[in-house]
């Protein structure tokens, strides 16, 4: 069987971590061809070709693919689809935008956010904000799926697949890019960071969130937030960890002032080690935490930052 | 301009989900059901466009069991003008897949000719995040997903989207499909007088067969299970103890 894996590409750069994790799911299904679509993707294509187990890389370099617009990218994927039994992509916001469109154009169901590959037709995926896991078997000719990367190990480097340049399939001009507002940061990316420090409603204000950032910087960690903290304006939207935000599975997750609503747990419960700091010893977060510290976070967090 | 808003009846946001012991699914019998929270945001966005004079009529549509009427009445009480129920299932446990929903919605769009469709970005039951994109594909329209801001400017919509790493603004040609994220707005509560008024608003009943759509699922549910649990760990007494545990026991720092 042949698998087409749509690589994560942002501004010409390969999203190496998410692509390498989705590759692990793809390799379980057959020979993997990686599609690298964007502008200025030579470097990204070469990097994709260096992952183990990649049979071929297809590079599509065109302005139409530079900003993740769904319509032209869906048409490109559709033109390649007849050669593949499976079309997979890491479940990034860009892939969640385009993959259902691809599936509908192929008249197949999309299988969103798979967490395990059972066999060529059968996959596990979380439903109800992670409160249940469904095993589904697809009867469709082509399986179109997004991969929840947090549950797969990254495939290592060591391959040297050929890179083939392919032509763009045009742009009908249905949509156009206006601007991106991306926060510049030296911190690691939230979904691939080894350590994540997250703050919740208990932090109390945007100013107090600096305390979370200081602890994160001391640990070389990414910063996350609960939905309550984001909705209260303490932290920007793209820091949100949870069912409707990002799903993370770092080696260490430190939850500060987070009560542990189900929606938040769905986004971090696969973390290897969870630490919870909260003044309420009955908070549900302690039911999933490996190490719980009950007390005033305004005393404990600076103390922790100082002693590390 | 007419705005069409699809709404889904799902298990209430606050209800604890229970997986049935036989693994056949999630127990929905005698459980409180409500409008999918993302769809409430979509209804609110549409009503605000009408209140601003940009839209002239807000039509809500629900596809599923007969009881989805209640969900439509909620949308009417919020301020939608008219509702369409497409009955496609008789058992509350039968979820109509996004592909079939999109096909039915395509029929509704062809009949109603809206200039804009606003959907929730995903339903909180199957978490597929697919219907809007699929409808857009089937219609050959533009799409703007995960929207936190929407402005109509002539024959285009300027949409700010929540994406990994920040926000993206795109311009999409009309007609278009917009799927809304959490921060688009805060939906209003329906007032009692409006709930009473909603009972008199028109609600048209159709069936999936009226649109010639086969709703047989493409994905067979083999089983539904509880997620792997995590055991609660230990409480530590001090920051020093925590650091020792993280260094020596867990080895993560």
PDB file of C-alpha atoms in Angstrom, chain A residues 23-163:
ATOM      1  CA  UNK A  23       5.464   9.626   9.605  1.00  0.00           C
ATOM      2  CA  UNK A  24       5.515   6.964  12.312  1.00  0.00           C
ATOM      3  CA  UNK A  25       1.771   6.440  11.806  1.00  0.00           C
ATOM      4  CA  UNK A  26       2.187   6.472   8.015  1.00  0.00           C
ATOM      5  CA  UNK A  27       5.025   3.908   8.017  1.00  0.00           C
ATOM      6  CA  UNK A  28       2.735   1.403   9.726  1.00  0.00           C
ATOM      7  CA  UNK A  29       0.546   1.504   6.616  1.00  0.00           C
ATOM      8  CA  UNK A  30       2.914   1.190   3.639  1.00  0.00           C
ATOM      9  CA  UNK A  31       5.479   2.995   1.488  1.00  0.00           C
ATOM     10  CA  UNK A  32       5.460   6.655   2.344  1.00  0.00           C
ATOM     11  CA  UNK A  33       5.691   9.537  -0.113  1.00  0.00           C
ATOM     12  CA  UNK A  34       5.930  12.936   1.573  1.00  0.00           C
ATOM     13  CA  UNK A  35       4.378  15.985  -0.068  1.00  0.00           C
ATOM     14  CA  UNK A  36       6.171  19.232   0.772  1.00  0.00           C
ATOM     15  CA  UNK A  37       4.086  22.133  -0.543  1.00  0.00           C
ATOM     16  CA  UNK A  38       4.869  25.799   0.042  1.00  0.00           C
ATOM     17  CA  UNK A  39       7.140  28.556  -1.180  1.00  0.00           C
ATOM     18  CA  UNK A  40      10.916  28.197  -1.066  1.00  0.00           C
ATOM     19  CA  UNK A  41      10.670  24.574   0.052  1.00  0.00           C
ATOM     20  CA  UNK A  42      14.024  23.197  -1.189  1.00  0.00           C
ATOM     21  CA  UNK A  43      15.412  22.977   2.347  1.00  0.00           C
ATOM     22  CA  UNK A  44      12.176  21.563   3.732  1.00  0.00           C
ATOM     23  CA  UNK A  45      12.051  18.904   0.992  1.00  0.00           C
ATOM     24  CA  UNK A  46      15.665  17.910   1.645  1.00  0.00           C
ATOM     25  CA  UNK A  47      14.958  17.613   5.372  1.00  0.00           C
ATOM     26  CA  UNK A  48      11.838  15.516   4.739  1.00  0.00           C
ATOM     27  CA  UNK A  49      13.932  13.233   2.492  1.00  0.00           C
ATOM     28  CA  UNK A  50      16.337  12.593   5.365  1.00  0.00           C
ATOM     29  CA  UNK A  51      13.790  10.863   7.599  1.00  0.00           C
ATOM     30  CA  UNK A  52      13.979   7.101   7.849  1.00  0.00           C
ATOM     31  CA  UNK A  53      11.496   5.129   5.804  1.00  0.00           C
ATOM     32  CA  UNK A  54      10.531   7.838   3.330  1.00  0.00           C
ATOM     33  CA  UNK A  55      10.353   6.380  -0.207  1.00  0.00           C
ATOM     34  CA  UNK A  56      10.066   9.670  -2.060  1.00  0.00           C
ATOM     35  CA  UNK A  57       9.502  13.371  -1.498  1.00  0.00           C
ATOM     36  CA  UNK A  58       7.306  15.444  -3.809  1.00  0.00           C
ATOM     37  CA  UNK A  59       8.129  19.150  -3.705  1.00  0.00           C
ATOM     38  CA  UNK A  60       5.548  21.653  -4.930  1.00  0.00           C
ATOM     39  CA  UNK A  61       6.966  25.168  -4.831  1.00  0.00           C
ATOM     40  CA  UNK A  62       4.370  27.785  -5.651  1.00  0.00           C
ATOM     41  CA  UNK A  63       2.997  31.000  -4.162  1.00  0.00           C
ATOM     42  CA  UNK A  64      -0.453  29.350  -4.018  1.00  0.00           C
ATOM     43  CA  UNK A  65       0.795  27.060  -1.229  1.00  0.00           C
ATOM     44  CA  UNK A  66       2.730  29.659   0.739  1.00  0.00           C
ATOM     45  CA  UNK A  67       0.081  30.583   3.300  1.00  0.00           C
ATOM     46  CA  UNK A  68      -1.796  27.386   3.932  1.00  0.00           C
ATOM     47  CA  UNK A  69      -4.913  28.350   1.969  1.00  0.00           C
ATOM     48  CA  UNK A  70      -7.131  25.277   1.791  1.00  0.00           C
ATOM     49  CA  UNK A  71      -8.562  25.523  -1.709  1.00  0.00           C
ATOM     50  CA  UNK A  72      -5.394  25.357  -3.893  1.00  0.00           C
ATOM     51  CA  UNK A  73      -3.675  22.847  -1.588  1.00  0.00           C
ATOM     52  CA  UNK A  74      -6.737  20.564  -1.634  1.00  0.00           C
ATOM     53  CA  UNK A  75      -6.681  20.630  -5.450  1.00  0.00           C
ATOM     54  CA  UNK A  76      -2.971  19.683  -5.458  1.00  0.00           C
ATOM     55  CA  UNK A  77      -3.510  16.772  -3.054  1.00  0.00           C
ATOM     56  CA  UNK A  78      -6.541  15.659  -5.067  1.00  0.00           C
ATOM     57  CA  UNK A  79      -4.415  15.493  -8.256  1.00  0.00           C
ATOM     58  CA  UNK A  80      -2.015  13.095  -6.492  1.00  0.00           C
ATOM     59  CA  UNK A  81      -4.662  11.037  -4.684  1.00  0.00           C
ATOM     60  CA  UNK A  82      -5.265   8.265  -7.274  1.00  0.00           C
ATOM     61  CA  UNK A  83      -1.810   6.772  -6.580  1.00  0.00           C
ATOM     62  CA  UNK A  84      -2.374   6.302  -2.847  1.00  0.00           C
ATOM     63  CA  UNK A  85      -4.448   4.139  -0.529  1.00  0.00           C
ATOM     64  CA  UNK A  86      -3.962   6.527   2.412  1.00  0.00           C
ATOM     65  CA  UNK A  87      -3.514  10.294   2.677  1.00  0.00           C
ATOM     66  CA  UNK A  88      -2.280  11.404   6.099  1.00  0.00           C
ATOM     67  CA  UNK A  89      -1.187  14.650   7.717  1.00  0.00           C
ATOM     68  CA  UNK A  90      -0.189  15.713  11.222  1.00  0.00           C
ATOM     69  CA  UNK A  91      -3.268  17.288  12.863  1.00  0.00           C
ATOM     70  CA  UNK A  92      -2.083  20.900  12.696  1.00  0.00           C
ATOM     71  CA  UNK A  93      -4.494  23.778  12.183  1.00  0.00           C
ATOM     72  CA  UNK A  94      -3.400  23.860   8.513  1.00  0.00           C
ATOM     73  CA  UNK A  95      -4.141  20.157   7.986  1.00  0.00           C
ATOM     74  CA  UNK A  96      -7.462  20.349   9.840  1.00  0.00           C
ATOM     75  CA  UNK A  97      -8.341  23.131   7.404  1.00  0.00           C
ATOM     76  CA  UNK A  98      -7.501  21.219   4.235  1.00  0.00           C
ATOM     77  CA  UNK A  99      -7.942  17.466   4.868  1.00  0.00           C
ATOM     78  CA  UNK A 100     -11.756  17.391   5.237  1.00  0.00           C
ATOM     79  CA  UNK A 101     -11.922  19.361   1.985  1.00  0.00           C
ATOM     80  CA  UNK A 102      -9.750  16.731   0.289  1.00  0.00           C
ATOM     81  CA  UNK A 103     -11.904  13.931   1.725  1.00  0.00           C
ATOM     82  CA  UNK A 104     -15.159  15.482   0.502  1.00  0.00           C
ATOM     83  CA  UNK A 105     -13.715  15.977  -2.994  1.00  0.00           C
ATOM     84  CA  UNK A 106     -12.812  12.261  -2.997  1.00  0.00           C
ATOM     85  CA  UNK A 107     -16.268  11.380  -1.604  1.00  0.00           C
ATOM     86  CA  UNK A 108     -14.753   9.729   1.473  1.00  0.00           C
ATOM     87  CA  UNK A 109     -15.038  10.415   5.207  1.00  0.00           C
ATOM     88  CA  UNK A 110     -12.125  12.099   6.914  1.00  0.00           C
ATOM     89  CA  UNK A 111     -10.827  10.324  10.019  1.00  0.00           C
ATOM     90  CA  UNK A 112      -9.759  13.133  12.328  1.00  0.00           C
ATOM     91  CA  UNK A 113      -6.986  13.017  14.929  1.00  0.00           C
ATOM     92  CA  UNK A 114      -6.150   9.332  14.933  1.00  0.00           C
ATOM     93  CA  UNK A 115      -4.208   8.186  17.999  1.00  0.00           C
ATOM     94  CA  UNK A 116      -3.442   4.623  16.855  1.00  0.00           C
ATOM     95  CA  UNK A 117      -3.291   2.590  13.663  1.00  0.00           C
ATOM     96  CA  UNK A 118      -4.927  -0.802  14.254  1.00  0.00           C
ATOM     97  CA  UNK A 119      -4.715  -2.035  10.660  1.00  0.00           C
ATOM     98  CA  UNK A 120      -4.929  -0.560   7.162  1.00  0.00           C
ATOM     99  CA  UNK A 121      -8.641   0.249   7.566  1.00  0.00           C
ATOM    100  CA  UNK A 122      -8.984   0.593  11.331  1.00  0.00           C
ATOM    101  CA  UNK A 123      -7.972   3.468  13.555  1.00  0.00           C
ATOM    102  CA  UNK A 124      -8.461   4.740  17.095  1.00  0.00           C
ATOM    103  CA  UNK A 125      -9.493   8.323  17.731  1.00  0.00           C
ATOM    104  CA  UNK A 126     -10.684  10.267  20.766  1.00  0.00           C
ATOM    105  CA  UNK A 127     -14.253  11.567  20.893  1.00  0.00           C
ATOM    106  CA  UNK A 128     -16.158  13.664  23.456  1.00  0.00           C
ATOM    107  CA  UNK A 129     -13.082  15.734  24.328  1.00  0.00           C
ATOM    108  CA  UNK A 130     -11.070  12.609  25.021  1.00  0.00           C
ATOM    109  CA  UNK A 131     -13.652  11.125  27.397  1.00  0.00           C
ATOM    110  CA  UNK A 132     -14.034   8.119  25.112  1.00  0.00           C
ATOM    111  CA  UNK A 133     -11.916   6.402  22.495  1.00  0.00           C
ATOM    112  CA  UNK A 134     -13.565   5.123  19.351  1.00  0.00           C
ATOM    113  CA  UNK A 135     -12.160   2.407  17.114  1.00  0.00           C
ATOM    114  CA  UNK A 136     -13.443   2.973  13.592  1.00  0.00           C
ATOM    115  CA  UNK A 137     -13.128   0.895  10.443  1.00  0.00           C
ATOM    116  CA  UNK A 138     -13.310   2.747   7.158  1.00  0.00           C
ATOM    117  CA  UNK A 139     -15.083   1.297   4.122  1.00  0.00           C
ATOM    118  CA  UNK A 140     -13.782   4.055   1.839  1.00  0.00           C
ATOM    119  CA  UNK A 141     -11.431   3.438  -1.094  1.00  0.00           C
ATOM    120  CA  UNK A 142      -9.006   6.111   0.085  1.00  0.00           C
ATOM    121  CA  UNK A 143      -8.384   6.707   3.786  1.00  0.00           C
ATOM    122  CA  UNK A 144      -7.932  10.394   4.550  1.00  0.00           C
ATOM    123  CA  UNK A 145      -6.814  11.006   8.129  1.00  0.00           C
ATOM    124  CA  UNK A 146      -5.122  13.505  10.395  1.00  0.00           C
ATOM    125  CA  UNK A 147      -2.728  12.194  13.023  1.00  0.00           C
ATOM    126  CA  UNK A 148      -2.712  13.413  16.622  1.00  0.00           C
ATOM    127  CA  UNK A 149       1.057  13.675  16.909  1.00  0.00           C
ATOM    128  CA  UNK A 150       1.246  13.630  20.714  1.00  0.00           C
ATOM    129  CA  UNK A 151       0.661   9.869  20.770  1.00  0.00           C
ATOM    130  CA  UNK A 152       3.322   8.883  18.203  1.00  0.00           C
ATOM    131  CA  UNK A 153       7.109   8.795  18.598  1.00  0.00           C
ATOM    132  CA  UNK A 154       9.056  10.836  16.061  1.00  0.00           C
ATOM    133  CA  UNK A 155      10.744   8.873  13.266  1.00  0.00           C
ATOM    134  CA  UNK A 156      14.495   9.432  13.241  1.00  0.00           C
ATOM    135  CA  UNK A 157      16.774  10.766  10.544  1.00  0.00           C
ATOM    136  CA  UNK A 158      19.031   8.538   8.439  1.00  0.00           C
ATOM    137  CA  UNK A 159      17.189   8.196   5.138  1.00  0.00           C
ATOM    138  CA  UNK A 160      18.019   9.714   1.776  1.00  0.00           C
ATOM    139  CA  UNK A 161      14.907   9.612  -0.371  1.00  0.00           C
ATOM    140  CA  UNK A 162      14.837  11.143  -3.847  1.00  0.00           C
ATOM    141  CA  UNK A 163      13.144  14.534  -4.180  1.00  0.00           C
TER     142      UNK A 163
END
